[in-house]
Tab-separated table of C-alpha atoms in Angstrom:
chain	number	residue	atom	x	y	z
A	1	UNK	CA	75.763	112.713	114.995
A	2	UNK	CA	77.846	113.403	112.042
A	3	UNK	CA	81.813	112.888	111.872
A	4	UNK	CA	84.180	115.784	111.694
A	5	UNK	CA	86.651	115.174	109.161
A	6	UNK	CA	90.038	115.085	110.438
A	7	UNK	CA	93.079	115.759	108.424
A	8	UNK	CA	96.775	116.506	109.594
A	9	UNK	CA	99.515	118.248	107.922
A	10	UNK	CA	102.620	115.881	107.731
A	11	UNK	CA	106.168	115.527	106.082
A	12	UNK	CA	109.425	114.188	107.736
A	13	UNK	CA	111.179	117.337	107.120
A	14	UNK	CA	111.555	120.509	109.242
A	15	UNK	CA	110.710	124.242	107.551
A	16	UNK	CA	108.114	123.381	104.987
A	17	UNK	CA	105.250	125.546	106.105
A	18	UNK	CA	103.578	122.397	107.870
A	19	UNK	CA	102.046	124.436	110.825
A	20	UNK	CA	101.636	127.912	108.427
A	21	UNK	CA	100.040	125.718	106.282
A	22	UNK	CA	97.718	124.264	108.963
A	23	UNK	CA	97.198	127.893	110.386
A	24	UNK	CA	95.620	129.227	107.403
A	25	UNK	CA	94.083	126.164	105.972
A	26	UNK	CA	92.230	126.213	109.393
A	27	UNK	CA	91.068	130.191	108.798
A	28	UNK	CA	90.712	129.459	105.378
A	29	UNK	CA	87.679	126.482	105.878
A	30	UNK	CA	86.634	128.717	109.363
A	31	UNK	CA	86.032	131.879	106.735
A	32	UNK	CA	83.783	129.483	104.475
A	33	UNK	CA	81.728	128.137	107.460
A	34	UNK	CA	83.299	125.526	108.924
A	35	UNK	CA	83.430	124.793	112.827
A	36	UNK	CA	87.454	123.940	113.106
A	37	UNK	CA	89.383	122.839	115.530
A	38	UNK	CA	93.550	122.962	115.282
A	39	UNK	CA	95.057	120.839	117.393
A	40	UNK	CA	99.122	121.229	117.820
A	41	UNK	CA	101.256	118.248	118.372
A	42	UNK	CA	104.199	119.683	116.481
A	43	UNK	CA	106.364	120.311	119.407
A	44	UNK	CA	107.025	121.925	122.867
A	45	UNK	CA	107.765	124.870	121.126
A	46	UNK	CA	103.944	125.654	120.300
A	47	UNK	CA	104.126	127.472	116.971
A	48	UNK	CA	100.342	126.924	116.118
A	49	UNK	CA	99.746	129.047	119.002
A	50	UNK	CA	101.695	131.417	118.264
A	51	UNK	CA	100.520	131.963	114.814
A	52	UNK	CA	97.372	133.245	116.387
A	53	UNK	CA	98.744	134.950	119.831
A	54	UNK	CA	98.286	132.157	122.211
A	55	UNK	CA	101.319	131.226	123.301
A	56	UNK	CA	102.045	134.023	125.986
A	57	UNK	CA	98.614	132.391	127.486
A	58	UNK	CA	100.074	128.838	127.329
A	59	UNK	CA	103.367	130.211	128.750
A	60	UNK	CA	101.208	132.094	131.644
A	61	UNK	CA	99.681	128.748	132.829
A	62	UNK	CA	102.824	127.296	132.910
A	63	UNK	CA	104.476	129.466	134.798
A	64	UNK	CA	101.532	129.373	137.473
A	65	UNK	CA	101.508	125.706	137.059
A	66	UNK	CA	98.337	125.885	136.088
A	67	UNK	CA	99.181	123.392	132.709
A	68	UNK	CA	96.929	120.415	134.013
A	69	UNK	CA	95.697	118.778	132.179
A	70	UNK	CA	97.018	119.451	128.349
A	71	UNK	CA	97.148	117.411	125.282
A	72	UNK	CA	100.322	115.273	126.319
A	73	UNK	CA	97.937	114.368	129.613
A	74	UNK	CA	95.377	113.009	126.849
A	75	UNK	CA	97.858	110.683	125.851
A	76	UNK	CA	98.127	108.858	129.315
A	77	UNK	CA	96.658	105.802	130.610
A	78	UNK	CA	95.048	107.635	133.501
A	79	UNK	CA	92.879	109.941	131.317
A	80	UNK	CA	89.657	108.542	131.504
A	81	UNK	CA	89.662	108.588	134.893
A	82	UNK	CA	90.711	112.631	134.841
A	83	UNK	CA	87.840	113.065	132.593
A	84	UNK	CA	85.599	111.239	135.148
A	85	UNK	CA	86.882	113.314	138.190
A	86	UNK	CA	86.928	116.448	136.280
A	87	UNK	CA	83.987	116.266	134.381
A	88	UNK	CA	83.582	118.048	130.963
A	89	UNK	CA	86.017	120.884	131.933
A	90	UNK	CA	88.899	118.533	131.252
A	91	UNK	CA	88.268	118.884	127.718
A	92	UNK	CA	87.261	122.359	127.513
A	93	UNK	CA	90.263	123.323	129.320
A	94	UNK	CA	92.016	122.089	126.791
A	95	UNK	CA	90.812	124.008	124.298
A	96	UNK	CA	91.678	128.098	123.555
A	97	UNK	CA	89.158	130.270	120.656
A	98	UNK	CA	91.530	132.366	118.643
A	99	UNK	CA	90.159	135.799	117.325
A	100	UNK	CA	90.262	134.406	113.484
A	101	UNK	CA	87.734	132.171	113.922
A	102	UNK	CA	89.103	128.340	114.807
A	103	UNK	CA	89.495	126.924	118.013
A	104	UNK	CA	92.826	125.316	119.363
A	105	UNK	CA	94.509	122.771	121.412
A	106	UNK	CA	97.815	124.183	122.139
A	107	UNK	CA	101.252	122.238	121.990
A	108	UNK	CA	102.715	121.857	125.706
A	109	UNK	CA	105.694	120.906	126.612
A	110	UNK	CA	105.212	117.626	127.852
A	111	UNK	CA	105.358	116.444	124.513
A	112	UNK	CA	108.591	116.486	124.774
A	113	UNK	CA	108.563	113.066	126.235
A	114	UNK	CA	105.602	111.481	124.784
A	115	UNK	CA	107.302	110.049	121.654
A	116	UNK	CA	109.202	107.671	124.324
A	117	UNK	CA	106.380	107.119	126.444
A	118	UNK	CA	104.795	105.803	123.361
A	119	UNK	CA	107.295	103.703	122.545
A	120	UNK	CA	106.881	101.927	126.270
A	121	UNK	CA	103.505	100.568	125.377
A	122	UNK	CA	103.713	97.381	123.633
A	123	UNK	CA	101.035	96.689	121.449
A	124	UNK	CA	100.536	98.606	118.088
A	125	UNK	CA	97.241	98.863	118.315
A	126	UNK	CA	97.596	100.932	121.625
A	127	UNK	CA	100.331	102.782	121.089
A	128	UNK	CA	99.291	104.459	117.871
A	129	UNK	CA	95.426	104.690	118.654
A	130	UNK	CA	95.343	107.141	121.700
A	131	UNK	CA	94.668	110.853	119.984
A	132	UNK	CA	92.433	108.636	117.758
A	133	UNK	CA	90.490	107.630	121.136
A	134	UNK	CA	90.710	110.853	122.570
A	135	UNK	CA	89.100	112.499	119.375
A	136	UNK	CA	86.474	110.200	119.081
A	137	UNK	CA	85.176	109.614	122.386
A	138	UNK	CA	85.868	114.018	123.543
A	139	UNK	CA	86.335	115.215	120.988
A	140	UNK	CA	83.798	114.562	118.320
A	141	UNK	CA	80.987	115.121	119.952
A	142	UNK	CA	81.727	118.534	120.443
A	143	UNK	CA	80.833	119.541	116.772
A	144	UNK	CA	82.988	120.613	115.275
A	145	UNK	CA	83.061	120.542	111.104
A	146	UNK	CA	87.005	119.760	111.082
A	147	UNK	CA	89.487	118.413	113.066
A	148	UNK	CA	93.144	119.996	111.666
A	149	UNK	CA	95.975	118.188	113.599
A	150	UNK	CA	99.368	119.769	112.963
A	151	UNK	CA	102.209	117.175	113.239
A	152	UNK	CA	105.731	117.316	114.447
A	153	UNK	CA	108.574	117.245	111.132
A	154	UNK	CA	109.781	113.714	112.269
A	155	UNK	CA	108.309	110.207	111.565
A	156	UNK	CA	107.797	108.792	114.976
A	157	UNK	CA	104.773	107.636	117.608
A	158	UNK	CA	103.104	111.024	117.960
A	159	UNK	CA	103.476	111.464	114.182
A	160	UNK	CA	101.653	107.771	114.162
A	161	UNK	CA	99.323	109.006	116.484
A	162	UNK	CA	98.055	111.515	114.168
A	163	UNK	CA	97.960	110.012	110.747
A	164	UNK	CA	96.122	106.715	112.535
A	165	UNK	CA	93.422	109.439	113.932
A	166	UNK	CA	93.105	111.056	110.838
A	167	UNK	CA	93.341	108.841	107.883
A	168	UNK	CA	94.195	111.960	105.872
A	169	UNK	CA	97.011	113.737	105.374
A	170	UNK	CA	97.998	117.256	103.788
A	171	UNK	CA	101.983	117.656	102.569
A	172	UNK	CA	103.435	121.103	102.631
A	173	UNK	CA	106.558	120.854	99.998
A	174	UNK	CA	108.942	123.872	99.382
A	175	UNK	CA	110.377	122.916	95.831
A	176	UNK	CA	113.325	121.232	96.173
A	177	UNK	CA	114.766	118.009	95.845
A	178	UNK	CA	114.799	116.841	99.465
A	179	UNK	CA	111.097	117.717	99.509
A	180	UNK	CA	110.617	115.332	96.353
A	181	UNK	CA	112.260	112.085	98.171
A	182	UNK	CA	110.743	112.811	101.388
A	183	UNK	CA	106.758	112.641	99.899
A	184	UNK	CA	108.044	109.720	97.708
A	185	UNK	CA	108.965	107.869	101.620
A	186	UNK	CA	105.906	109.181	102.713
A	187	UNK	CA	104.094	107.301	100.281
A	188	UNK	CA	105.604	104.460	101.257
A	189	UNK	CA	105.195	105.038	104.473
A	190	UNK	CA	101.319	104.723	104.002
A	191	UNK	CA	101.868	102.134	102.072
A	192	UNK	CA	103.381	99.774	104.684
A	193	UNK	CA	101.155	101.258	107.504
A	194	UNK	CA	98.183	100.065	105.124
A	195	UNK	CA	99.848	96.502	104.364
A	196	UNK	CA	100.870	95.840	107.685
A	197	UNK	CA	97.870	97.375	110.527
A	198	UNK	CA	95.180	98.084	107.926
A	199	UNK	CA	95.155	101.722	109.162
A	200	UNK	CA	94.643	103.611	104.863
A	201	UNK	CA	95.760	106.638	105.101
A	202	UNK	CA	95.298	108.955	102.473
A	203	UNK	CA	97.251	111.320	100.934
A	204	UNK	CA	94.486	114.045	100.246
A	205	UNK	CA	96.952	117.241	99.455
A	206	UNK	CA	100.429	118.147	98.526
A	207	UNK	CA	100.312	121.719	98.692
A	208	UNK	CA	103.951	123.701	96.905
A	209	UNK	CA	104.587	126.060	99.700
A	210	UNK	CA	106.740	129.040	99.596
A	211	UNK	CA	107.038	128.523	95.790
A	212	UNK	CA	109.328	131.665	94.266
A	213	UNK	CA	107.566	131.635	90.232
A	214	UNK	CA	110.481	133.664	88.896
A	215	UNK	CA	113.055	131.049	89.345
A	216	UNK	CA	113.425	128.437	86.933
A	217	UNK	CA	113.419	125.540	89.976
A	218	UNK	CA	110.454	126.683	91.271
A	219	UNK	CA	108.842	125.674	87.948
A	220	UNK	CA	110.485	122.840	87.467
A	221	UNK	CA	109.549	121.309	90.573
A	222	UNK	CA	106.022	121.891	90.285
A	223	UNK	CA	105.618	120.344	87.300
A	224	UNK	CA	107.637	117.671	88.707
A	225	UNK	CA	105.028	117.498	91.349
A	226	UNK	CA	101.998	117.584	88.809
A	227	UNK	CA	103.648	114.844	87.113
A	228	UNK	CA	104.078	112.371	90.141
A	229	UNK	CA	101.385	113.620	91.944
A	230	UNK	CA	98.072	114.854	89.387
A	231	UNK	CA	95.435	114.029	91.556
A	232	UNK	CA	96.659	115.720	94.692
A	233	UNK	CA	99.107	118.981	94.404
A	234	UNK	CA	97.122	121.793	95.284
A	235	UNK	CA	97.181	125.509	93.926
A	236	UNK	CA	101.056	126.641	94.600
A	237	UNK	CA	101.083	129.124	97.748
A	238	UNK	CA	103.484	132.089	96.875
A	239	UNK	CA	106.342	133.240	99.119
A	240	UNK	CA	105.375	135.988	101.110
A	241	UNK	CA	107.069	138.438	103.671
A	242	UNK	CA	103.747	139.216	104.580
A	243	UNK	CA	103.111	135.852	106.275
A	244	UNK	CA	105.914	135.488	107.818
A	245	UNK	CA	105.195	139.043	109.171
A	246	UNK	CA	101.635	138.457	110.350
A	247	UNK	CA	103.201	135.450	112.690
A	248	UNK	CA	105.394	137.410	114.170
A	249	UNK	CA	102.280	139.361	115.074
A	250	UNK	CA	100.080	136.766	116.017
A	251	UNK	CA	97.993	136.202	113.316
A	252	UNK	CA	97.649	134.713	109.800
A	253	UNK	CA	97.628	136.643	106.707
A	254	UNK	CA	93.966	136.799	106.881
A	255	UNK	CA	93.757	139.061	109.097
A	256	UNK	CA	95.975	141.516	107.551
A	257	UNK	CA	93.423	144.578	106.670
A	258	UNK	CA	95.537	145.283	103.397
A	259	UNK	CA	97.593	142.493	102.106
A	260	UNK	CA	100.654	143.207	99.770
A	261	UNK	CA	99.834	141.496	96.640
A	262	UNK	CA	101.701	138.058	97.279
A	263	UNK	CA	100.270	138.388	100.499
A	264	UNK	CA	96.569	138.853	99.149
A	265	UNK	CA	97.656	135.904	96.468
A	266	UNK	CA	98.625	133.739	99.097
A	267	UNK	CA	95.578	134.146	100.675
A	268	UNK	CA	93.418	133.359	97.977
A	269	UNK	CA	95.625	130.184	97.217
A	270	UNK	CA	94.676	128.994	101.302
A	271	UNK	CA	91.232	129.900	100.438
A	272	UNK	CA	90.937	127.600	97.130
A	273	UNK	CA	93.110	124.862	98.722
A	274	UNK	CA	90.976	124.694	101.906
A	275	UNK	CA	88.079	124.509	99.879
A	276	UNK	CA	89.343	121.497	97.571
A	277	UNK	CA	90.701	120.002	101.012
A	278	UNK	CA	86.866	119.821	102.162
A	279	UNK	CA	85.623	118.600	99.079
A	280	UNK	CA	88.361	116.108	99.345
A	281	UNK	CA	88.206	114.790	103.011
A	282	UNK	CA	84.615	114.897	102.983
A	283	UNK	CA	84.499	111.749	100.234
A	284	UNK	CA	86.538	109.680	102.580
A	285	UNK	CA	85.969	108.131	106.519
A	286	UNK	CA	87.734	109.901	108.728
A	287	UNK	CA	88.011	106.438	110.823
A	288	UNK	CA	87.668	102.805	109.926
A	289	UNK	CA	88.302	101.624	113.535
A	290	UNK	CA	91.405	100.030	115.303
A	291	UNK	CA	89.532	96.875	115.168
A	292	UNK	CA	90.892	96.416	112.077
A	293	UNK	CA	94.772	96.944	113.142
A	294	UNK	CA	96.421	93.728	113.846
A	295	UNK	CA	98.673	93.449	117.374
A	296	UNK	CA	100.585	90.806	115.430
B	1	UNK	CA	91.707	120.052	144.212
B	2	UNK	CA	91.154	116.376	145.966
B	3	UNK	CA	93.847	114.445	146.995
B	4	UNK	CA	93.177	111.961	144.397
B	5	UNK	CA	93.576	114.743	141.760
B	6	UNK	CA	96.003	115.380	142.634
B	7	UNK	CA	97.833	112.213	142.466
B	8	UNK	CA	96.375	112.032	138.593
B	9	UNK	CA	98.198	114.868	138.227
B	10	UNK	CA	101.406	114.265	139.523
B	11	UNK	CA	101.528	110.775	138.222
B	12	UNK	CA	100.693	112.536	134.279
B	13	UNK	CA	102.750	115.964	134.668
B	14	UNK	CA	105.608	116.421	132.470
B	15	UNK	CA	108.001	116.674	135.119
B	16	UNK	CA	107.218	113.008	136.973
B	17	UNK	CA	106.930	111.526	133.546
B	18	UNK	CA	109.942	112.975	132.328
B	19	UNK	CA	111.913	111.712	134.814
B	20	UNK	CA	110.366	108.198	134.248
B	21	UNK	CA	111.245	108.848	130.604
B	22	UNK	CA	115.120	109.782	132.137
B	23	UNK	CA	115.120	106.429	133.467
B	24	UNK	CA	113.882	104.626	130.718
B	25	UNK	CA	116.362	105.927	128.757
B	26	UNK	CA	119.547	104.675	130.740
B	27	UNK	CA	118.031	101.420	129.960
B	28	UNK	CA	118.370	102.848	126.036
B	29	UNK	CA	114.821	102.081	125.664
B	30	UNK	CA	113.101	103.363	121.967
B	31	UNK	CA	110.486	104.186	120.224
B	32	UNK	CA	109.617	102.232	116.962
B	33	UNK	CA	107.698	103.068	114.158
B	34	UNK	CA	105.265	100.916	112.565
B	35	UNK	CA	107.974	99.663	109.805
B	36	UNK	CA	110.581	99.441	112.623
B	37	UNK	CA	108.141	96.761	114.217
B	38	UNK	CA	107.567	94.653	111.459
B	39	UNK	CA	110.802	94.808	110.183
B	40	UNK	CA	112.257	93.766	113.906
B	41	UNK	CA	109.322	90.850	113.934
B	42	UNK	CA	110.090	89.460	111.098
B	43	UNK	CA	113.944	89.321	112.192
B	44	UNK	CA	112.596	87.747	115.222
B	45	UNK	CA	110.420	85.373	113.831
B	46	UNK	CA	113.047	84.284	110.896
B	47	UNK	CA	115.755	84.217	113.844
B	48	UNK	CA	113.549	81.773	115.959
B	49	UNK	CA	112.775	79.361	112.502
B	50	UNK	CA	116.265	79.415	111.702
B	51	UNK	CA	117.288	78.176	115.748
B	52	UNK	CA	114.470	75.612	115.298
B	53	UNK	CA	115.562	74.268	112.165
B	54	UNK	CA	118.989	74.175	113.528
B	55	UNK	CA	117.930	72.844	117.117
B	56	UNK	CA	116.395	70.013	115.022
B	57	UNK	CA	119.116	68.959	112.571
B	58	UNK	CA	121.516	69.082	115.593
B	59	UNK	CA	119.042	67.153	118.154
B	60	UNK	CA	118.776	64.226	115.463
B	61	UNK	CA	122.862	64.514	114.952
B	62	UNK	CA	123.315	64.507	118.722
B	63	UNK	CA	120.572	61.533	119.854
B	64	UNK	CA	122.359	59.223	117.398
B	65	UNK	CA	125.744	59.608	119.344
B	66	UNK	CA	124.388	60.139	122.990
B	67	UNK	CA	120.892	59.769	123.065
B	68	UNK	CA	120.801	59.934	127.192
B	69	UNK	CA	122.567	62.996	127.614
B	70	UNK	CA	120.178	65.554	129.054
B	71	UNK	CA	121.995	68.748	127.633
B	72	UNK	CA	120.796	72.188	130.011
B	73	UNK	CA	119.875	75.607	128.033
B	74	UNK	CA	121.464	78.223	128.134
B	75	UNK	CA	118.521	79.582	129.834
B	76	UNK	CA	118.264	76.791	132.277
B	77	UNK	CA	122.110	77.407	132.754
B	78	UNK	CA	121.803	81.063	133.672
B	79	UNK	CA	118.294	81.194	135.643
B	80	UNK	CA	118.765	77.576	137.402
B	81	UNK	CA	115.320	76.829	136.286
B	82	UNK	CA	113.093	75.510	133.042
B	83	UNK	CA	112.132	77.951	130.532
B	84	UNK	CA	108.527	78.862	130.677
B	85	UNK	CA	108.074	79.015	126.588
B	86	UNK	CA	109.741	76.056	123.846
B	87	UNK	CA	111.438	78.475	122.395
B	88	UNK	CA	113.677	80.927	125.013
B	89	UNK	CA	116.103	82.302	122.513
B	90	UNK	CA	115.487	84.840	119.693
B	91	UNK	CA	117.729	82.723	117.008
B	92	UNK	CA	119.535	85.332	116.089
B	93	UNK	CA	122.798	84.673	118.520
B	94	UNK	CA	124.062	82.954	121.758
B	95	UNK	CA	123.657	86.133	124.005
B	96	UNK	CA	121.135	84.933	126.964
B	97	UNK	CA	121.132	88.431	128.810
B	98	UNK	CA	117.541	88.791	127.285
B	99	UNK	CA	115.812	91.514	129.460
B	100	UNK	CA	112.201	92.604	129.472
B	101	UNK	CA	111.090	96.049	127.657
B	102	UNK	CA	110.920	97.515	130.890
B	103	UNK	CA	114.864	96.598	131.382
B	104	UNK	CA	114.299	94.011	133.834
B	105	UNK	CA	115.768	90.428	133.354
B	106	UNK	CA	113.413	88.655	131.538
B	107	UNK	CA	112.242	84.766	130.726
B	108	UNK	CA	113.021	84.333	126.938
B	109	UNK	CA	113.712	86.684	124.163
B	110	UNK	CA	110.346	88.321	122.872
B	111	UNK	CA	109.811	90.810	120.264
B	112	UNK	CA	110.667	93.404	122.240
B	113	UNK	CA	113.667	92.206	123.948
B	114	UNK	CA	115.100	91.495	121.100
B	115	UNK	CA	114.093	95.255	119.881
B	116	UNK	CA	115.909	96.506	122.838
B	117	UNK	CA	118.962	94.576	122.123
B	118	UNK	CA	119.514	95.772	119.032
B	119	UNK	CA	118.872	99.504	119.703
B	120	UNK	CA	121.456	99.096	122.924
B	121	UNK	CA	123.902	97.486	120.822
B	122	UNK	CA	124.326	94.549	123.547
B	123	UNK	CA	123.916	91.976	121.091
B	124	UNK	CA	126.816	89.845	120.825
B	125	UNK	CA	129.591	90.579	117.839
B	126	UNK	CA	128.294	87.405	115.732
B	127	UNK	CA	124.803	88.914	114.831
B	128	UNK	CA	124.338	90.696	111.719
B	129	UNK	CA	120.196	91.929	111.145
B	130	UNK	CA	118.381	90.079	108.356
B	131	UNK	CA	116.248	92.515	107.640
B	132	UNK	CA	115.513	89.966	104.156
B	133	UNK	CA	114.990	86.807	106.239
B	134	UNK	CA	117.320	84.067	106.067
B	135	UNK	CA	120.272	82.976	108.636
């Protein structure tokens, strides 16, 4: 059985485009064939979701109480043992089909507290590997092509959670200076998690988000970005009213019938980027194993 | 759904682990990131070398002057009973009110006690972190 490739979309900052990015990235590889899965950990407030209509769903269950399981319950010590009573409808429960093509795990609410919960299990090794068990064990088999894990703006044990499962990570970046140092402490971020549990993480795409080409900075910071970063900064995405529009719909710019022309540029830039993303995730291992972290 | 189920699911629903979390966080428990820990370890690990080194240069000052005097820890002091590892203190001060991760009162000063000391501020005024290494 082959490996998806798993990727997440990561920077500690807040308002970069990390889950728009992951939205259309994910329609963007769906459109050229791929079998993808989006799976939300970015926060109670489910934004993935709602990028493609979901959310009222999510809220529905809720308010029923008919949550149980969701992706915080993967995180738990007891899931096995849900999976075992409930049989394979414990992970397809989890999962909703959006009408653009991939599937996704929604964000819930009690992720809220998992970040502490986390924090309350002692060894490294355990702490950071559960999504990556989850995945591989439920997950994987499954199918799917990729595995597109949207990640809260915050460095912390969820955000561990998903960089250890996915050994790759995408980094939205508006142009601006804050954006510069926080990618430079990502870097060393990986760095340290690679020197000190053996988990390499990659960084497989910067991607300049919401990049305005008729101001000077804009400019500046992407070749700023070139500079520091050849190998990895993907085609700029333009700013667009039209995205931000076809959220508040429900849906990605994709499925806008007639795009505006930053909106049909931005599309095309998702489209290229996704493609290079495959190319690029495809030449690495998804997973090397948490037999190679150390506990010490 | 079976009793058992439902059990699962009260014991992994937001609201019964939230207020778990609630708890935990009286107790200013924290999460650390994987730099935080090693960071933390090493301040542990330098704290207990320096407290050996020290322990030593004092125990062959001390056994030259009163070489019968059996001196009590400050563990043995506080919980009326041997310590259960050589080591009981994290190095890094005199404060003994170690507690486990999970907030109870705990044996010696691991890793993690130590990690919860310094995140609840209850070490004592003398201790300064060394994040470097070095006493």
């Amino acid at each position: 059985m082959r490996r998806p490739s798993r990727v997440a979309t990561f920077i500690d900052k807040g308002g970069t485009g990390k889950t728009t990015v992951a939205a259309h990235l994910g329609v963007a590889l769906s459109e050229a064939g791929d079998d993808v899965l989006l799976v939300d950990l970015a926060g109670k407030q489910g934004d993935l979701s709602k990028h493609f209509g979901l959310w009222d769903e999510v809220e529905e269950s809720i308010a029923e109480d008919d949550d149980w399981p969701n992706i915080s319950t993967v995180f738990q010590d007891e899931w096995d043992i849900i999976v075992e009573k409930l049989g394979d409808a414990a992970v397809q429960d989890l999962i909703l089909e959006t009408d653009e093509g991939p599937d996704v795990i929604p964000a819930h609410p009690g992720l809220d507290s998992l970040d502490a919960e986390l924090g309350n299990i002692d060894k490294p090794s355990e702490r950071y590997s559960r999504l990556d068990d989850f995945l591989t064990e439920y997950v994987d088999p499954l199918g799917y092509d990729v595995i597109l894990v949207d990640l809260p703006g915050i460095t912390n044990n969820v955000t561990y959670n998903g960089l250890w499962a996915t050994r790759n990570v995408v980094v939205p970046v508006e142009a601006g200076v804050f954006e510069a140092s926080q990618l430079a402490a990502l870097e060393e971020d990986l760095d340290k998690m690679d020197e000190n549990f053996g988990v390499d993480v990659g960084l497989s795409m910067v991607v300049p988000n919401k990049v305005d080409r008729r101001t000077k900075l804009a400019d500046e910071y992407l070749a700023e970005f070139r500079e520091a970063y050849p190998e990895v900064v993907a085609r700029p995405v333009p700013v667009s009213q039209e995205i931000r529009n076809a959220a508040n719909e429900g849906r990605t710019v994709f499925d806008v019938e007639e795009p505006s022309r930053t909106g049909e540029r931005a599309r095309k830039r998702f489209a290229d980027n996704a493609d290079e993303l495959r190319s690029r995730i495809a030449d690495k291992p998804t997973r090397t194993g948490v037999e190679a972290v150390s506990d010490d | 759904m079976t009793d058992d189920l439902e059990e699962l699911k009260k014991k992994t629903s937001r609201d019964d682990r939230l207020s778990e979390t609630e708890e935990d966080d009286e107790e200013d428990e924290v999460a650390y990131t994987p730099v935080e820990d090693v960071v933390l370890r090493e301040n542990a690990e330098q704290g207990v070398k320096t407290l050996r080194e020290q322990t030593e240069r004092s125990g062959r000052v001390e056994g030259d002057d009163e070489p019968d005097e059996v001196q009590l820890s400050q563990y043995e002091e506080l919980f009326e009973e041997e310590s259960p590892v050589d080591d009981p203190y994290c190095g890094n001060c005199d404060h003994v009110t170690f507690r486990k991760h999970n907030g109870e009162p705990g044996p010696h000063c691991s890793f993690f006690d130590l990690k919860t000391l310094l995140e609840s501020g209850m070490v004592c005024g003398d201790y300064e972190p060394q994040t470097h290494g070095g006493a």
